[in-house]
JSON list of C-alpha atoms in Angstrom, two decimals:
[
{"chain": "R", "resi": 1355, "resn": "MET", "atom": "CA", "xyz": [108.58, 66.90, -15.34]},
{"chain": "R", "resi": 1356, "resn": "THR", "atom": "CA", "xyz": [108.28, 64.40, -12.36]},
{"chain": "R", "resi": 1357, "resn": "GLU", "atom": "CA", "xyz": [110.00, 65.33, -9.05]},
{"chain": "R", "resi": 1358, "resn": "THR", "atom": "CA", "xyz": [110.62, 62.78, -6.36]},
{"chain": "R", "resi": 1359, "resn": "ILE", "atom": "CA", "xyz": [110.41, 63.91, -2.65]},
{"chain": "R", "resi": 1360, "resn": "ASP", "atom": "CA", "xyz": [111.37, 62.05, 0.41]},
{"chain": "R", "resi": 1361, "resn": "ALA", "atom": "CA", "xyz": [108.77, 62.09, 2.99]},
{"chain": "R", "resi": 1362, "resn": "VAL", "atom": "CA", "xyz": [108.09, 60.42, 6.24]},
{"chain": "R", "resi": 1363, "resn": "THR", "atom": "CA", "xyz": [105.49, 57.58, 6.80]},
{"chain": "R", "resi": 1364, "resn": "LEU", "atom": "CA", "xyz": [102.96, 58.11, 9.14]},
{"chain": "R", "resi": 1365, "resn": "VAL", "atom": "CA", "xyz": [100.68, 55.51, 7.89]},
{"chain": "R", "resi": 1366, "resn": "ALA", "atom": "CA", "xyz": [102.00, 53.04, 5.19]},
{"chain": "R", "resi": 1367, "resn": "GLY", "atom": "CA", "xyz": [100.28, 52.41, 1.63]},
{"chain": "R", "resi": 1368, "resn": "SER", "atom": "CA", "xyz": [100.11, 53.57, -1.85]},
{"chain": "R", "resi": 1369, "resn": "ALA", "atom": "CA", "xyz": [97.83, 56.02, -3.74]},
{"chain": "R", "resi": 1370, "resn": "GLU", "atom": "CA", "xyz": [97.51, 57.87, -6.83]},
{"chain": "R", "resi": 1371, "resn": "GLY", "atom": "CA", "xyz": [95.48, 60.73, -7.69]},
{"chain": "R", "resi": 1372, "resn": "ALA", "atom": "CA", "xyz": [94.63, 64.37, -8.26]},
{"chain": "R", "resi": 1373, "resn": "ALA", "atom": "CA", "xyz": [96.24, 66.54, -5.71]},
{"chain": "R", "resi": 1374, "resn": "PHE", "atom": "CA", "xyz": [93.24, 68.24, -3.58]},
{"chain": "R", "resi": 1375, "resn": "VAL", "atom": "CA", "xyz": [95.32, 71.32, -1.85]},
{"chain": "R", "resi": 1376, "resn": "LEU", "atom": "CA", "xyz": [93.19, 72.95, 1.00]},
{"chain": "R", "resi": 1377, "resn": "SER", "atom": "CA", "xyz": [93.78, 76.24, 1.61]},
{"chain": "R", "resi": 1378, "resn": "GLU", "atom": "CA", "xyz": [92.78, 76.37, 5.35]},
{"chain": "R", "resi": 1379, "resn": "PRO", "atom": "CA", "xyz": [93.31, 73.29, 7.91]},
{"chain": "R", "resi": 1380, "resn": "LEU", "atom": "CA", "xyz": [90.04, 71.32, 8.08]},
{"chain": "R", "resi": 1381, "resn": "SER", "atom": "CA", "xyz": [88.50, 69.68, 10.83]},
{"chain": "R", "resi": 1382, "resn": "PHE", "atom": "CA", "xyz": [86.73, 66.25, 9.54]},
{"chain": "R", "resi": 1383, "resn": "TRP", "atom": "CA", "xyz": [84.34, 66.23, 12.38]},
{"chain": "R", "resi": 1384, "resn": "GLY", "atom": "CA", "xyz": [81.90, 68.65, 11.19]},
{"chain": "R", "resi": 1385, "resn": "GLY", "atom": "CA", "xyz": [83.74, 69.68, 8.08]},
{"chain": "R", "resi": 1386, "resn": "LEU", "atom": "CA", "xyz": [83.37, 66.44, 6.22]},
{"chain": "R", "resi": 1387, "resn": "ASP", "atom": "CA", "xyz": [80.27, 64.56, 5.02]},
{"chain": "R", "resi": 1388, "resn": "SER", "atom": "CA", "xyz": [81.47, 60.99, 5.18]},
{"chain": "R", "resi": 1389, "resn": "ALA", "atom": "CA", "xyz": [78.56, 60.11, 2.81]},
{"chain": "R", "resi": 1390, "resn": "THR", "atom": "CA", "xyz": [79.58, 62.19, 0.15]},
{"chain": "R", "resi": 1391, "resn": "GLY", "atom": "CA", "xyz": [83.15, 63.11, 0.53]},
{"chain": "R", "resi": 1392, "resn": "ALA", "atom": "CA", "xyz": [82.21, 66.84, 0.23]},
{"chain": "R", "resi": 1393, "resn": "ILE", "atom": "CA", "xyz": [83.60, 69.53, 2.67]},
{"chain": "R", "resi": 1394, "resn": "ILE", "atom": "CA", "xyz": [80.31, 70.87, 4.66]},
{"chain": "R", "resi": 1395, "resn": "ASP", "atom": "CA", "xyz": [82.11, 73.27, 7.20]},
{"chain": "R", "resi": 1396, "resn": "GLN", "atom": "CA", "xyz": [80.26, 76.44, 6.46]},
{"chain": "R", "resi": 1397, "resn": "TRP", "atom": "CA", "xyz": [83.47, 78.86, 6.91]},
{"chain": "R", "resi": 1398, "resn": "HIS", "atom": "CA", "xyz": [85.80, 76.67, 5.20]},
{"chain": "R", "resi": 1399, "resn": "PRO", "atom": "CA", "xyz": [86.77, 78.64, 1.61]},
{"chain": "R", "resi": 1400, "resn": "GLN", "atom": "CA", "xyz": [86.45, 75.00, -0.27]},
{"chain": "R", "resi": 1401, "resn": "LYS", "atom": "CA", "xyz": [82.97, 74.15, 1.10]},
{"chain": "R", "resi": 1402, "resn": "GLY", "atom": "CA", "xyz": [80.93, 71.94, -1.27]},
{"chain": "R", "resi": 1403, "resn": "GLN", "atom": "CA", "xyz": [84.17, 70.57, -3.11]},
{"chain": "R", "resi": 1404, "resn": "ILE", "atom": "CA", "xyz": [84.81, 66.84, -2.90]},
{"chain": "R", "resi": 1405, "resn": "MET", "atom": "CA", "xyz": [88.08, 65.07, -2.00]},
{"chain": "R", "resi": 1406, "resn": "SER", "atom": "CA", "xyz": [86.82, 61.57, -2.64]},
{"chain": "R", "resi": 1407, "resn": "GLY", "atom": "CA", "xyz": [89.82, 59.67, -4.44]},
{"chain": "R", "resi": 1408, "resn": "LYS", "atom": "CA", "xyz": [92.12, 62.29, -4.38]},
{"chain": "R", "resi": 1409, "resn": "ILE", "atom": "CA", "xyz": [95.40, 63.15, -2.71]},
{"chain": "R", "resi": 1410, "resn": "LEU", "atom": "CA", "xyz": [94.25, 65.40, 0.30]},
{"chain": "R", "resi": 1411, "resn": "VAL", "atom": "CA", "xyz": [97.29, 67.91, 0.71]},
{"chain": "R", "resi": 1412, "resn": "MET", "atom": "CA", "xyz": [97.11, 70.25, 3.76]},
{"chain": "R", "resi": 1413, "resn": "LYS", "atom": "CA", "xyz": [99.44, 71.64, 6.16]},
{"chain": "R", "resi": 1414, "resn": "ALA", "atom": "CA", "xyz": [97.74, 70.36, 9.14]},
{"chain": "R", "resi": 1415, "resn": "GLY", "atom": "CA", "xyz": [94.37, 69.01, 10.25]},
{"chain": "R", "resi": 1416, "resn": "ARG", "atom": "CA", "xyz": [91.98, 71.20, 12.60]},
{"chain": "R", "resi": 1417, "resn": "GLY", "atom": "CA", "xyz": [90.17, 70.17, 15.70]},
{"chain": "R", "resi": 1418, "resn": "SER", "atom": "CA", "xyz": [88.02, 67.51, 17.25]},
{"chain": "R", "resi": 1419, "resn": "SER", "atom": "CA", "xyz": [89.59, 64.15, 18.08]},
{"chain": "R", "resi": 1420, "resn": "SER", "atom": "CA", "xyz": [86.05, 62.99, 16.91]},
{"chain": "R", "resi": 1421, "resn": "GLY", "atom": "CA", "xyz": [87.48, 63.66, 13.57]},
{"chain": "R", "resi": 1422, "resn": "SER", "atom": "CA", "xyz": [89.48, 60.43, 13.41]},
{"chain": "R", "resi": 1423, "resn": "SER", "atom": "CA", "xyz": [86.19, 58.32, 13.41]},
{"chain": "R", "resi": 1424, "resn": "VAL", "atom": "CA", "xyz": [84.73, 60.58, 10.40]},
{"chain": "R", "resi": 1425, "resn": "LEU", "atom": "CA", "xyz": [87.79, 59.93, 8.34]},
{"chain": "R", "resi": 1426, "resn": "ALA", "atom": "CA", "xyz": [87.80, 56.26, 8.90]},
{"chain": "R", "resi": 1427, "resn": "GLU", "atom": "CA", "xyz": [84.46, 56.26, 7.92]},
{"chain": "R", "resi": 1428, "resn": "ALA", "atom": "CA", "xyz": [84.75, 58.30, 4.76]},
{"chain": "R", "resi": 1429, "resn": "ILE", "atom": "CA", "xyz": [87.73, 56.11, 4.10]},
{"chain": "R", "resi": 1430, "resn": "ARG", "atom": "CA", "xyz": [85.18, 52.64, 4.69]},
{"chain": "R", "resi": 1431, "resn": "ARG", "atom": "CA", "xyz": [82.87, 54.17, 2.05]},
{"chain": "R", "resi": 1432, "resn": "GLY", "atom": "CA", "xyz": [85.09, 55.39, -0.51]},
{"chain": "R", "resi": 1433, "resn": "THR", "atom": "CA", "xyz": [84.45, 58.88, -0.06]},
{"chain": "R", "resi": 1434, "resn": "GLY", "atom": "CA", "xyz": [87.61, 59.81, 1.57]},
{"chain": "R", "resi": 1435, "resn": "PRO", "atom": "CA", "xyz": [90.87, 60.80, 0.35]},
{"chain": "R", "resi": 1436, "resn": "ALA", "atom": "CA", "xyz": [93.21, 58.12, -1.50]},
{"chain": "R", "resi": 1437, "resn": "GLY", "atom": "CA", "xyz": [95.86, 59.37, 0.49]},
{"chain": "R", "resi": 1438, "resn": "ILE", "atom": "CA", "xyz": [97.11, 62.36, 2.72]},
{"chain": "R", "resi": 1439, "resn": "VAL", "atom": "CA", "xyz": [99.94, 64.59, 2.60]},
{"chain": "R", "resi": 1440, "resn": "LEU", "atom": "CA", "xyz": [100.76, 66.91, 6.05]},
{"chain": "R", "resi": 1441, "resn": "MET", "atom": "CA", "xyz": [103.32, 69.56, 6.65]},
{"chain": "R", "resi": 1442, "resn": "THR", "atom": "CA", "xyz": [102.72, 69.28, 10.44]},
{"chain": "R", "resi": 1443, "resn": "ARG", "atom": "CA", "xyz": [102.34, 65.99, 12.15]},
{"chain": "R", "resi": 1444, "resn": "ASP", "atom": "CA", "xyz": [98.49, 65.41, 13.10]},
{"chain": "R", "resi": 1445, "resn": "ALA", "atom": "CA", "xyz": [97.46, 62.59, 15.38]},
{"chain": "R", "resi": 1446, "resn": "ILE", "atom": "CA", "xyz": [93.69, 62.74, 14.73]},
{"chain": "R", "resi": 1447, "resn": "VAL", "atom": "CA", "xyz": [94.26, 62.47, 10.98]},
{"chain": "R", "resi": 1448, "resn": "THR", "atom": "CA", "xyz": [96.84, 59.52, 11.22]},
{"chain": "R", "resi": 1449, "resn": "VAL", "atom": "CA", "xyz": [94.74, 57.74, 13.54]},
{"chain": "R", "resi": 1450, "resn": "GLY", "atom": "CA", "xyz": [91.66, 58.04, 11.33]},
{"chain": "R", "resi": 1451, "resn": "ALA", "atom": "CA", "xyz": [94.04, 56.27, 8.53]},
{"chain": "R", "resi": 1452, "resn": "MET", "atom": "CA", "xyz": [95.26, 54.08, 10.97]},
{"chain": "R", "resi": 1453, "resn": "VAL", "atom": "CA", "xyz": [91.64, 52.78, 12.16]},
{"chain": "R", "resi": 1454, "resn": "ALA", "atom": "CA", "xyz": [90.47, 52.40, 8.57]},
{"chain": "R", "resi": 1455, "resn": "ALA", "atom": "CA", "xyz": [93.66, 49.88, 7.75]},
{"chain": "R", "resi": 1456, "resn": "GLU", "atom": "CA", "xyz": [93.11, 48.05, 10.98]},
{"chain": "R", "resi": 1457, "resn": "LEU", "atom": "CA", "xyz": [89.18, 47.67, 11.01]},
{"chain": "R", "resi": 1458, "resn": "TYR", "atom": "CA", "xyz": [88.42, 47.74, 7.15]},
{"chain": "R", "resi": 1459, "resn": "ALA", "atom": "CA", "xyz": [91.80, 46.74, 5.40]},
{"chain": "R", "resi": 1460, "resn": "ILE", "atom": "CA", "xyz": [91.58, 50.00, 3.48]},
{"chain": "R", "resi": 1461, "resn": "HIS", "atom": "CA", "xyz": [94.97, 51.81, 3.26]},
{"chain": "R", "resi": 1462, "resn": "CYS", "atom": "CA", "xyz": [95.09, 55.63, 3.04]},
{"chain": "R", "resi": 1463, "resn": "PRO", "atom": "CA", "xyz": [98.70, 56.37, 3.43]},
{"chain": "R", "resi": 1464, "resn": "VAL", "atom": "CA", "xyz": [99.58, 59.54, 5.19]},
{"chain": "R", "resi": 1465, "resn": "VAL", "atom": "CA", "xyz": [102.89, 61.13, 4.73]},
{"chain": "R", "resi": 1466, "resn": "LEU", "atom": "CA", "xyz": [104.65, 64.24, 6.48]},
{"chain": "R", "resi": 1467, "resn": "VAL", "atom": "CA", "xyz": [106.84, 66.61, 4.19]},
{"chain": "R", "resi": 1468, "resn": "ALA", "atom": "CA", "xyz": [109.25, 69.46, 4.86]},
{"chain": "R", "resi": 1469, "resn": "GLU", "atom": "CA", "xyz": [108.15, 72.74, 4.79]},
{"chain": "R", "resi": 1470, "resn": "ARG", "atom": "CA", "xyz": [110.87, 73.34, 1.79]},
{"chain": "R", "resi": 1471, "resn": "ASP", "atom": "CA", "xyz": [109.25, 71.11, -0.42]},
{"chain": "R", "resi": 1472, "resn": "TRP", "atom": "CA", "xyz": [105.56, 72.52, -0.10]},
{"chain": "R", "resi": 1473, "resn": "ARG", "atom": "CA", "xyz": [105.57, 74.87, -2.90]},
{"chain": "R", "resi": 1474, "resn": "TRP", "atom": "CA", "xyz": [106.66, 72.39, -5.39]},
{"chain": "R", "resi": 1475, "resn": "ILE", "atom": "CA", "xyz": [103.80, 69.89, -3.68]},
{"chain": "R", "resi": 1476, "resn": "THR", "atom": "CA", "xyz": [100.93, 72.26, -3.85]},
{"chain": "R", "resi": 1477, "resn": "ALA", "atom": "CA", "xyz": [101.87, 73.31, -7.32]},
{"chain": "R", "resi": 1478, "resn": "SER", "atom": "CA", "xyz": [101.48, 69.68, -8.84]},
{"chain": "R", "resi": 1479, "resn": "GLY", "atom": "CA", "xyz": [98.37, 68.24, -10.63]},
{"chain": "R", "resi": 1480, "resn": "ARG", "atom": "CA", "xyz": [98.86, 64.73, -9.57]},
{"chain": "R", "resi": 1481, "resn": "LEU", "atom": "CA", "xyz": [100.89, 62.86, -7.09]},
{"chain": "R", "resi": 1482, "resn": "VAL", "atom": "CA", "xyz": [101.76, 59.57, -6.49]},
{"chain": "R", "resi": 1483, "resn": "LEU", "atom": "CA", "xyz": [102.47, 57.99, -2.79]},
{"chain": "R", "resi": 1484, "resn": "HIS", "atom": "CA", "xyz": [104.64, 55.14, -1.83]},
{"chain": "R", "resi": 1485, "resn": "ALA", "atom": "CA", "xyz": [105.02, 54.86, 2.09]},
{"chain": "R", "resi": 1486, "resn": "ASP", "atom": "CA", "xyz": [106.16, 51.82, 4.24]},
{"chain": "R", "resi": 1487, "resn": "GLU", "atom": "CA", "xyz": [107.97, 51.26, 7.22]},
{"chain": "R", "resi": 1488, "resn": "THR", "atom": "CA", "xyz": [111.46, 52.35, 5.55]},
{"chain": "R", "resi": 1489, "resn": "GLY", "atom": "CA", "xyz": [110.06, 55.78, 4.66]},
{"chain": "R", "resi": 1490, "resn": "ALA", "atom": "CA", "xyz": [107.93, 57.45, 1.69]},
{"chain": "R", "resi": 1491, "resn": "LYS", "atom": "CA", "xyz": [108.39, 58.60, -1.67]},
{"chain": "R", "resi": 1492, "resn": "LEU", "atom": "CA", "xyz": [105.85, 61.37, -3.11]},
{"chain": "R", "resi": 1493, "resn": "HIS", "atom": "CA", "xyz": [106.19, 61.60, -7.03]},
{"chain": "R", "resi": 1494, "resn": "LEU", "atom": "CA", "xyz": [104.88, 64.91, -8.30]},
{"chain": "R", "resi": 1495, "resn": "LEU", "atom": "CA", "xyz": [103.45, 64.91, -11.69]},
{"chain": "R", "resi": 1496, "resn": "ASP", "atom": "CA", "xyz": [101.92, 67.79, -13.80]},
{"chain": "R", "resi": 1497, "resn": "GLY", "atom": "CA", "xyz": [103.74, 70.19, -11.53]},
{"chain": "R", "resi": 1498, "resn": "ILE", "atom": "CA", "xyz": [106.33, 73.19, -12.23]},
{"chain": "R", "resi": 1499, "resn": "ASP", "atom": "CA", "xyz": [109.03, 72.65, -14.83]}
]
């Protein structure tokens, strides 16, 4: 079954990929290896997992404003997420994706979704994002029937 959810565009773009749902917030600064796309935060429960090319799904980011530069670098290298779904606005994550779009012309859409839709999104195996200045659509594939 395919569901479509309306979202708010934070950074425009289109992406498709496997959902990579974080069980806890992540700081990109000290938490992500931009060379490999691996989570390197020693205390994160998903340490060692790779987010490259996936749609990163997290309630919010965590931490340092320097995380924007790490995210932008990962996007530039092709080791970052293809897109990002947030439940809480996060300026650090948003700025990182905006910088990658502006400096490198590589788009990693970032969208904001409502809490009421969270369980559907996190249960989906694959996501398709389309985000522009008029709004965003998040298509849930391989999810709950």
